[in-house]
PDB file of C-alpha atoms in Angstrom:
ATOM      1  CA  MET A   1     131.986-306.336 103.812  1.00 54.00           C
ATOM      2  CA  SER A   2     130.822-305.067 100.376  1.00 74.00           C
ATOM      3  CA  PRO A   3     127.211-306.271  99.487  1.00 91.00           C
ATOM      4  CA  ILE A   4     128.208-306.366  95.870  1.00 96.00           C
ATOM      5  CA  THR A   5     128.455-309.865  94.110  1.00 98.00           C
ATOM      6  CA  THR A   6     128.049-308.838  90.422  1.00 98.00           C
ATOM      7  CA  VAL A   7     129.405-306.237  88.127  1.00 98.00           C
ATOM      8  CA  ILE A   8     127.634-305.860  84.772  1.00 98.00           C
ATOM      9  CA  PHE A   9     129.397-304.034  82.025  1.00 98.00           C
ATOM     10  CA  ASP A  10     128.262-302.019  78.969  1.00 98.00           C
ATOM     11  CA  MET A  11     130.530-302.865  75.886  1.00 98.00           C
ATOM     12  CA  TYR A  12     131.089-300.204  73.451  1.00 98.00           C
ATOM     13  CA  ASN A  13     133.149-297.220  74.736  1.00 98.00           C
ATOM     14  CA  THR A  14     133.282-298.910  77.982  1.00 98.00           C
ATOM     15  CA  LEU A  15     135.227-302.103  77.408  1.00 98.00           C
ATOM     16  CA  VAL A  16     136.244-301.441  73.866  1.00 98.00           C
ATOM     17  CA  LEU A  17     136.990-298.419  71.914  1.00 98.00           C
ATOM     18  CA  ASN A  18     134.347-297.203  69.480  1.00 98.00           C
ATOM     19  CA  GLY A  19     135.134-293.511  68.721  1.00 97.00           C
ATOM     20  CA  THR A  20     133.658-291.459  65.963  1.00 97.00           C
ATOM     21  CA  GLU A  21     137.163-291.546  64.171  1.00 98.00           C
ATOM     22  CA  MET A  22     136.873-295.259  63.881  1.00 98.00           C
ATOM     23  CA  TRP A  23     133.506-294.923  62.237  1.00 98.00           C
ATOM     24  CA  LYS A  24     134.872-292.334  59.804  1.00 98.00           C
ATOM     25  CA  ALA A  25     137.706-294.754  58.905  1.00 98.00           C
ATOM     26  CA  THR A  26     134.937-297.305  58.209  1.00 98.00           C
ATOM     27  CA  PHE A  27     132.935-294.789  55.988  1.00 98.00           C
ATOM     28  CA  GLN A  28     136.087-294.021  53.947  1.00 98.00           C
ATOM     29  CA  GLU A  29     136.713-297.554  53.273  1.00 98.00           C
ATOM     30  CA  ILE A  30     132.906-297.862  52.283  1.00 98.00           C
ATOM     31  CA  ILE A  31     133.502-294.839  49.904  1.00 98.00           C
ATOM     32  CA  ASP A  32     136.630-296.194  48.390  1.00 98.00           C
ATOM     33  CA  ALA A  33     135.311-299.801  47.956  1.00 98.00           C
ATOM     34  CA  GLN A  34     132.130-298.397  46.137  1.00 98.00           C
ATOM     35  CA  GLY A  35     133.743-295.691  44.285  1.00 98.00           C
ATOM     36  CA  LEU A  36     131.501-292.933  45.794  1.00 98.00           C
ATOM     37  CA  ASP A  37     132.118-289.303  45.098  1.00 98.00           C
ATOM     38  CA  THR A  38     131.984-287.842  48.647  1.00 98.00           C
ATOM     39  CA  SER A  39     133.918-287.611  51.820  1.00 98.00           C
ATOM     40  CA  SER A  40     133.781-289.635  54.926  1.00 98.00           C
ATOM     41  CA  GLU A  41     132.774-286.519  56.847  1.00 98.00           C
ATOM     42  CA  LEU A  42     129.742-285.805  54.616  1.00 98.00           C
ATOM     43  CA  LEU A  43     128.606-289.456  54.575  1.00 98.00           C
ATOM     44  CA  TRP A  44     129.007-289.606  58.404  1.00 98.00           C
ATOM     45  CA  GLU A  45     127.003-286.468  59.093  1.00 98.00           C
ATOM     46  CA  GLU A  46     124.189-287.570  56.889  1.00 98.00           C
ATOM     47  CA  TRP A  47     124.170-291.225  58.271  1.00 98.00           C
ATOM     48  CA  ARG A  48     124.465-289.936  61.890  1.00 98.00           C
ATOM     49  CA  LYS A  49     121.261-287.705  61.455  1.00 98.00           C
ATOM     50  CA  VAL A  50     119.319-290.812  60.700  1.00 98.00           C
ATOM     51  CA  ASP A  51     121.072-292.798  63.443  1.00 98.00           C
ATOM     52  CA  GLN A  52     120.250-290.318  65.929  1.00 98.00           C
ATOM     53  CA  GLU A  53     116.578-290.254  64.946  1.00 97.00           C
ATOM     54  CA  SER A  54     116.468-294.035  65.238  1.00 97.00           C
ATOM     55  CA  ARG A  55     117.890-293.884  68.792  1.00 97.00           C
ATOM     56  CA  ALA A  56     115.334-291.520  69.983  1.00 96.00           C
ATOM     57  CA  GLU A  57     112.521-293.421  68.384  1.00 97.00           C
ATOM     58  CA  ARG A  58     113.422-296.967  69.419  1.00 97.00           C
ATOM     59  CA  ILE A  59     112.953-296.379  73.119  1.00 95.00           C
ATOM     60  CA  ARG A  60     109.393-295.142  72.675  1.00 95.00           C
ATOM     61  CA  PRO A  61     106.983-297.740  74.142  1.00 92.00           C
ATOM     62  CA  GLU A  62     104.764-297.741  70.947  1.00 96.00           C
ATOM     63  CA  THR A  63     107.787-298.500  68.543  1.00 96.00           C
ATOM     64  CA  PRO A  64     108.220-302.003  67.424  1.00 97.00           C
ATOM     65  CA  PHE A  65     111.618-303.521  68.047  1.00 97.00           C
ATOM     66  CA  TYR A  66     114.243-303.288  65.248  1.00 97.00           C
ATOM     67  CA  ASN A  67     117.885-304.223  65.429  1.00 98.00           C
ATOM     68  CA  TYR A  68     120.916-302.161  64.572  1.00 98.00           C
ATOM     69  CA  HIS A  69     121.474-303.886  61.230  1.00 98.00           C
ATOM     70  CA  ASP A  70     118.174-302.688  60.009  1.00 98.00           C
ATOM     71  CA  ALA A  71     118.361-299.287  61.505  1.00 98.00           C
ATOM     72  CA  TRP A  72     121.855-298.700  59.999  1.00 98.00           C
ATOM     73  CA  ARG A  73     120.818-300.052  56.705  1.00 98.00           C
ATOM     74  CA  GLU A  74     118.009-297.535  56.510  1.00 98.00           C
ATOM     75  CA  ALA A  75     120.523-294.869  57.603  1.00 98.00           C
ATOM     76  CA  PHE A  76     122.759-295.735  54.546  1.00 98.00           C
ATOM     77  CA  VAL A  77     119.749-295.759  52.259  1.00 98.00           C
ATOM     78  CA  ARG A  78     118.713-292.134  53.455  1.00 98.00           C
ATOM     79  CA  ALA A  79     122.404-290.866  53.582  1.00 98.00           C
ATOM     80  CA  PHE A  80     123.054-292.150  49.929  1.00 98.00           C
ATOM     81  CA  ALA A  81     119.858-290.483  48.819  1.00 98.00           C
ATOM     82  CA  ALA A  82     120.562-287.234  50.519  1.00 98.00           C
ATOM     83  CA  LEU A  83     123.876-287.078  48.919  1.00 98.00           C
ATOM     84  CA  ASP A  84     122.766-288.369  45.570  1.00 98.00           C
ATOM     85  CA  LEU A  85     125.029-291.242  45.727  1.00 98.00           C
ATOM     86  CA  PRO A  86     124.447-294.785  43.929  1.00 98.00           C
ATOM     87  CA  GLY A  87     125.709-296.463  47.142  1.00 98.00           C
ATOM     88  CA  ASP A  88     124.924-300.045  48.042  1.00 98.00           C
ATOM     89  CA  PRO A  89     123.435-299.961  51.704  1.00 98.00           C
ATOM     90  CA  ASP A  90     123.706-303.788  52.072  1.00 98.00           C
ATOM     91  CA  ALA A  91     127.514-303.703  51.456  1.00 98.00           C
ATOM     92  CA  ALA A  92     127.853-300.642  53.602  1.00 98.00           C
ATOM     93  CA  VAL A  93     126.104-302.031  56.692  1.00 98.00           C
ATOM     94  CA  GLY A  94     127.971-305.259  56.254  1.00 98.00           C
ATOM     95  CA  LYS A  95     131.275-303.375  56.389  1.00 98.00           C
ATOM     96  CA  ALA A  96     130.084-301.294  59.420  1.00 98.00           C
ATOM     97  CA  ILE A  97     129.139-304.486  61.452  1.00 98.00           C
ATOM     98  CA  SER A  98     132.334-306.311  60.307  1.00 98.00           C
ATOM     99  CA  ASP A  99     134.503-303.517  61.538  1.00 98.00           C
ATOM    100  CA  LEU A 100     132.584-303.176  64.807  1.00 98.00           C
ATOM    101  CA  ALA A 101     133.128-306.775  65.573  1.00 98.00           C
ATOM    102  CA  ARG A 102     136.741-306.189  65.741  1.00 97.00           C
ATOM    103  CA  ARG A 103     137.028-303.276  68.228  1.00 98.00           C
ATOM    104  CA  ASP A 104     140.030-303.345  70.505  1.00 97.00           C
ATOM    105  CA  PRO A 105     139.824-303.061  74.256  1.00 98.00           C
ATOM    106  CA  TYR A 106     141.031-299.932  76.138  1.00 98.00           C
ATOM    107  CA  PRO A 107     144.405-300.287  77.578  1.00 98.00           C
ATOM    108  CA  GLU A 108     143.115-300.943  81.211  1.00 98.00           C
ATOM    109  CA  THR A 109     140.357-303.229  80.197  1.00 98.00           C
ATOM    110  CA  MET A 110     141.859-306.727  80.412  1.00 97.00           C
ATOM    111  CA  GLU A 111     143.692-306.125  83.747  1.00 97.00           C
ATOM    112  CA  ALA A 112     140.618-304.553  85.231  1.00 98.00           C
ATOM    113  CA  LEU A 113     138.309-307.319  84.215  1.00 97.00           C
ATOM    114  CA  ARG A 114     140.801-310.147  85.322  1.00 96.00           C
ATOM    115  CA  SER A 115     140.897-308.268  88.737  1.00 97.00           C
ATOM    116  CA  ILE A 116     137.233-307.833  89.237  1.00 98.00           C
ATOM    117  CA  GLY A 117     136.594-311.295  87.831  1.00 96.00           C
ATOM    118  CA  GLN A 118     138.590-312.821  90.643  1.00 96.00           C
ATOM    119  CA  ARG A 119     136.185-311.657  93.300  1.00 96.00           C
ATOM    120  CA  TRP A 120     132.906-310.878  91.655  1.00 98.00           C
ATOM    121  CA  ARG A 121     130.664-312.310  88.959  1.00 98.00           C
ATOM    122  CA  ILE A 122     130.907-310.409  85.645  1.00 98.00           C
ATOM    123  CA  ALA A 123     128.427-310.105  82.810  1.00 98.00           C
ATOM    124  CA  VAL A 124     127.844-307.879  79.765  1.00 98.00           C
ATOM    125  CA  LEU A 125     124.687-306.051  78.859  1.00 98.00           C
ATOM    126  CA  SER A 126     124.809-304.013  75.749  1.00 98.00           C
ATOM    127  CA  ASN A 127     122.811-302.222  73.185  1.00 98.00           C
ATOM    128  CA  ALA A 128     124.127-304.180  70.273  1.00 98.00           C
ATOM    129  CA  ASP A 129     123.313-306.901  67.719  1.00 98.00           C
ATOM    130  CA  ASP A 130     124.734-310.386  68.401  1.00 98.00           C
ATOM    131  CA  SER A 131     126.431-310.250  64.888  1.00 98.00           C
ATOM    132  CA  PHE A 132     129.161-307.847  66.152  1.00 98.00           C
ATOM    133  CA  LEU A 133     128.855-308.160  70.011  1.00 98.00           C
ATOM    134  CA  LEU A 134     129.597-311.846  70.282  1.00 97.00           C
ATOM    135  CA  PRO A 135     132.582-311.958  68.042  1.00 97.00           C
ATOM    136  CA  ASN A 136     133.934-308.896  69.506  1.00 97.00           C
ATOM    137  CA  LEU A 137     133.747-310.468  72.926  1.00 97.00           C
ATOM    138  CA  LYS A 138     135.384-313.661  71.720  1.00 95.00           C
ATOM    139  CA  ARG A 139     138.402-311.514  70.728  1.00 90.00           C
ATOM    140  CA  LEU A 140     138.803-310.441  74.376  1.00 88.00           C
ATOM    141  CA  GLY A 141     139.170-314.025  75.500  1.00 90.00           C
ATOM    142  CA  LEU A 142     137.370-313.676  78.755  1.00 82.00           C
ATOM    143  CA  ASP A 143     134.453-315.677  80.132  1.00 84.00           C
ATOM    144  CA  PHE A 144     131.507-313.514  81.177  1.00 97.00           C
ATOM    145  CA  GLU A 145     128.783-315.382  83.035  1.00 97.00           C
ATOM    146  CA  VAL A 146     125.916-313.784  81.107  1.00 98.00           C
ATOM    147  CA  VAL A 147     125.995-311.752  77.813  1.00 98.00           C
ATOM    148  CA  LEU A 148     122.720-310.110  76.897  1.00 98.00           C
ATOM    149  CA  SER A 149     122.318-308.007  73.862  1.00 98.00           C
ATOM    150  CA  SER A 150     119.449-305.551  72.925  1.00 98.00           C
ATOM    151  CA  GLU A 151     118.815-307.715  69.962  1.00 98.00           C
ATOM    152  CA  GLU A 152     118.341-311.018  72.102  1.00 98.00           C
ATOM    153  CA  ALA A 153     116.274-309.174  74.638  1.00 97.00           C
ATOM    154  CA  ARG A 154     114.332-307.171  71.951  1.00 97.00           C
ATOM    155  CA  ASP A 155     114.583-304.006  73.958  1.00 97.00           C
ATOM    156  CA  TYR A 156     116.926-301.023  74.388  1.00 98.00           C
ATOM    157  CA  LYS A 157     118.598-299.326  77.277  1.00 98.00           C
ATOM    158  CA  PRO A 158     117.633-297.232  79.284  1.00 97.00           C
ATOM    159  CA  ARG A 159     114.305-299.027  79.253  1.00 97.00           C
ATOM    160  CA  PRO A 160     114.194-301.285  82.391  1.00 96.00           C
ATOM    161  CA  GLY A 161     113.462-304.553  80.562  1.00 95.00           C
ATOM    162  CA  LEU A 162     117.119-305.247  79.740  1.00 96.00           C
ATOM    163  CA  PHE A 163     118.296-304.565  83.224  1.00 98.00           C
ATOM    164  CA  LEU A 164     115.511-306.684  84.925  1.00 98.00           C
ATOM    165  CA  GLU A 165     116.229-309.618  82.313  1.00 98.00           C
ATOM    166  CA  VAL A 166     120.107-309.738  82.936  1.00 98.00           C
ATOM    167  CA  MET A 167     119.402-309.838  86.738  1.00 98.00           C
ATOM    168  CA  ARG A 168     116.924-312.584  86.181  1.00 98.00           C
ATOM    169  CA  ARG A 169     119.403-314.611  84.247  1.00 98.00           C
ATOM    170  CA  LEU A 170     121.975-313.993  86.862  1.00 98.00           C
ATOM    171  CA  GLY A 171     119.783-314.712  89.703  1.00 98.00           C
ATOM    172  CA  VAL A 172     120.654-311.517  91.564  1.00 98.00           C
ATOM    173  CA  THR A 173     118.954-308.548  93.241  1.00 97.00           C
ATOM    174  CA  PRO A 174     119.529-304.798  92.330  1.00 97.00           C
ATOM    175  CA  GLN A 175     121.072-304.330  95.732  1.00 96.00           C
ATOM    176  CA  GLU A 176     124.054-306.576  95.053  1.00 97.00           C
ATOM    177  CA  THR A 177     124.633-305.467  91.489  1.00 98.00           C
ATOM    178  CA  VAL A 178     126.708-302.583  89.907  1.00 98.00           C
ATOM    179  CA  TYR A 179     126.226-301.565  86.392  1.00 98.00           C
ATOM    180  CA  VAL A 180     129.131-299.770  84.595  1.00 98.00           C
ATOM    181  CA  GLY A 181     128.865-297.878  81.371  1.00 98.00           C
ATOM    182  CA  ASP A 182     129.826-294.665  79.518  1.00 98.00           C
ATOM    183  CA  LYS A 183     126.409-292.870  79.020  1.00 98.00           C
ATOM    184  CA  GLN A 184     124.477-291.093  81.623  1.00 98.00           C
ATOM    185  CA  LEU A 185     121.101-291.831  79.952  1.00 97.00           C
ATOM    186  CA  GLU A 186     121.519-295.438  79.004  1.00 97.00           C
ATOM    187  CA  ASP A 187     123.915-296.537  81.658  1.00 98.00           C
ATOM    188  CA  VAL A 188     122.788-294.455  84.809  1.00 98.00           C
ATOM    189  CA  GLN A 189     119.251-293.743  84.293  1.00 97.00           C
ATOM    190  CA  GLY A 190     118.479-297.262  83.176  1.00 96.00           C
ATOM    191  CA  PRO A 191     119.957-299.256  86.045  1.00 98.00           C
ATOM    192  CA  SER A 192     118.928-296.611  88.572  1.00 97.00           C
ATOM    193  CA  GLU A 193     115.265-296.983  87.523  1.00 97.00           C
ATOM    194  CA  VAL A 194     115.467-300.629  88.630  1.00 98.00           C
ATOM    195  CA  GLY A 195     117.435-300.019  91.826  1.00 97.00           C
ATOM    196  CA  MET A 196     120.832-300.987  90.630  1.00 97.00           C
ATOM    197  CA  SER A 197     123.882-298.996  91.585  1.00 97.00           C
ATOM    198  CA  ALA A 198     125.283-297.242  88.437  1.00 98.00           C
ATOM    199  CA  VAL A 199     128.918-296.390  87.858  1.00 98.00           C
ATOM    200  CA  TRP A 200     129.430-293.636  85.121  1.00 98.00           C
ATOM    201  CA  LEU A 201     132.542-294.211  83.253  1.00 98.00           C
ATOM    202  CA  ASN A 202     133.101-290.613  82.281  1.00 98.00           C
ATOM    203  CA  ARG A 203     136.594-290.746  80.431  1.00 97.00           C
ATOM    204  CA  SER A 204     136.291-287.341  78.752  1.00 95.00           C
ATOM    205  CA  GLY A 205     135.123-285.462  82.099  1.00 96.00           C
ATOM    206  CA  ASP A 206     131.784-284.478  80.587  1.00 95.00           C
ATOM    207  CA  PRO A 207     129.707-282.369  82.830  1.00 96.00           C
ATOM    208  CA  PRO A 208     126.606-284.477  84.103  1.00 95.00           C
ATOM    209  CA  ASP A 209     123.144-283.574  82.867  1.00 97.00           C
ATOM    210  CA  PRO A 210     121.175-282.291  85.822  1.00 96.00           C
ATOM    211  CA  GLU A 211     117.997-283.702  84.345  1.00 97.00           C
ATOM    212  CA  LEU A 212     119.234-287.260  84.548  1.00 97.00           C
ATOM    213  CA  PRO A 213     119.930-289.287  87.534  1.00 96.00           C
ATOM    214  CA  LYS A 214     123.317-289.142  89.265  1.00 96.00           C
ATOM    215  CA  PRO A 215     125.492-292.207  89.424  1.00 97.00           C
ATOM    216  CA  ALA A 216     126.414-293.922  92.537  1.00 96.00           C
ATOM    217  CA  CYS A 217     130.012-293.267  91.485  1.00 95.00           C
ATOM    218  CA  GLN A 218     131.769-291.564  88.602  1.00 97.00           C
ATOM    219  CA  ILE A 219     135.165-292.791  87.256  1.00 98.00           C
ATOM    220  CA  SER A 220     137.465-291.782  84.510  1.00 98.00           C
ATOM    221  CA  SER A 221     139.018-295.319  83.854  1.00 98.00           C
ATOM    222  CA  LEU A 222     138.147-298.883  84.604  1.00 98.00           C
ATOM    223  CA  SER A 223     141.343-299.263  86.556  1.00 98.00           C
ATOM    224  CA  GLU A 224     139.715-297.297  89.272  1.00 98.00           C
ATOM    225  CA  LEU A 225     136.879-299.830  89.689  1.00 98.00           C
ATOM    226  CA  PRO A 226     138.545-302.783  91.453  1.00 97.00           C
ATOM    227  CA  ALA A 227     139.428-300.695  94.436  1.00 96.00           C
ATOM    228  CA  LEU A 228     135.999-299.201  94.888  1.00 96.00           C
ATOM    229  CA  LEU A 229     133.986-302.489  95.048  1.00 96.00           C
ATOM    230  CA  PRO A 230     135.323-303.964  98.261  1.00 95.00           C
ATOM    231  CA  THR A 231     134.209-300.897 100.273  1.00 93.00           C
ATOM    232  CA  TRP A 232     130.907-300.281  98.488  1.00 94.00           C
ATOM    233  CA  PRO A 233     128.827-298.079  98.749  1.00 90.00           C
ATOM    234  CA  PRO A 234     130.883-295.115  97.684  1.00 86.00           C
ATOM    235  CA  ALA A 235     130.338-291.528  98.885  1.00 69.00           C
ATOM    236  CA  GLN A 236     126.829-290.272  98.109  1.00 59.00           C
ATOM    237  CA  ASP A 237     127.681-287.387  95.915  1.00 49.00           C
ATOM    238  CA  GLY A 238     127.863-289.261  92.526  1.00 46.00           C
ATOM    239  CA  THR A 239     131.721-288.830  92.315  1.00 49.00           C
ATOM    240  CA  GLN A 240     134.799-290.613  93.523  1.00 47.00           C
TER     241      GLN A 240
END
């Protein structure tokens, strides 16, 4: 019998779509609403530079916690300045958060979650602010036993604190828990460091980074997961 009792999911690009083209569409709406003389591509490129810097900085132990709202507002401030635009960063970040709160699930998400939820406890652990994570989850209409955001925990994956905290809230051990996410750093290294099994949802078939831990299992769709759990653990080669 499978020792797994609990499956914890990442949210964005795991349960719901959150691709670059969606962000560029949001940026185009920001440009149109504010009458800015630029393209969504240019604004995205400048904004993304700052966002990437923020993502690298926020997981350093000496960095005080800041949420996505504040990080993204700063990214808009700096992107507007770099492009010499009179943009309103508060309106821009508000629009980005509003759109993010309405992301649609992948085609297989609902069926996979219903199937897994019949036999295993399910939870969500996401690098996210509650302002977009909670309304987005509400749109799914599913009842997760625990939902924990980086904003609530005041920490970010792949740091171990979030994974330890979600297990504490669920009252489970690492050995009975599987974590499922789309990024090898945040969603494989993070849970692996606290002894959890990690499933890498690698929809695009990206080659693994040899410098990062291997997942216990690699899948290309959530629809593959329900069949794997009853006979856990999988083969020990990081693929399935």
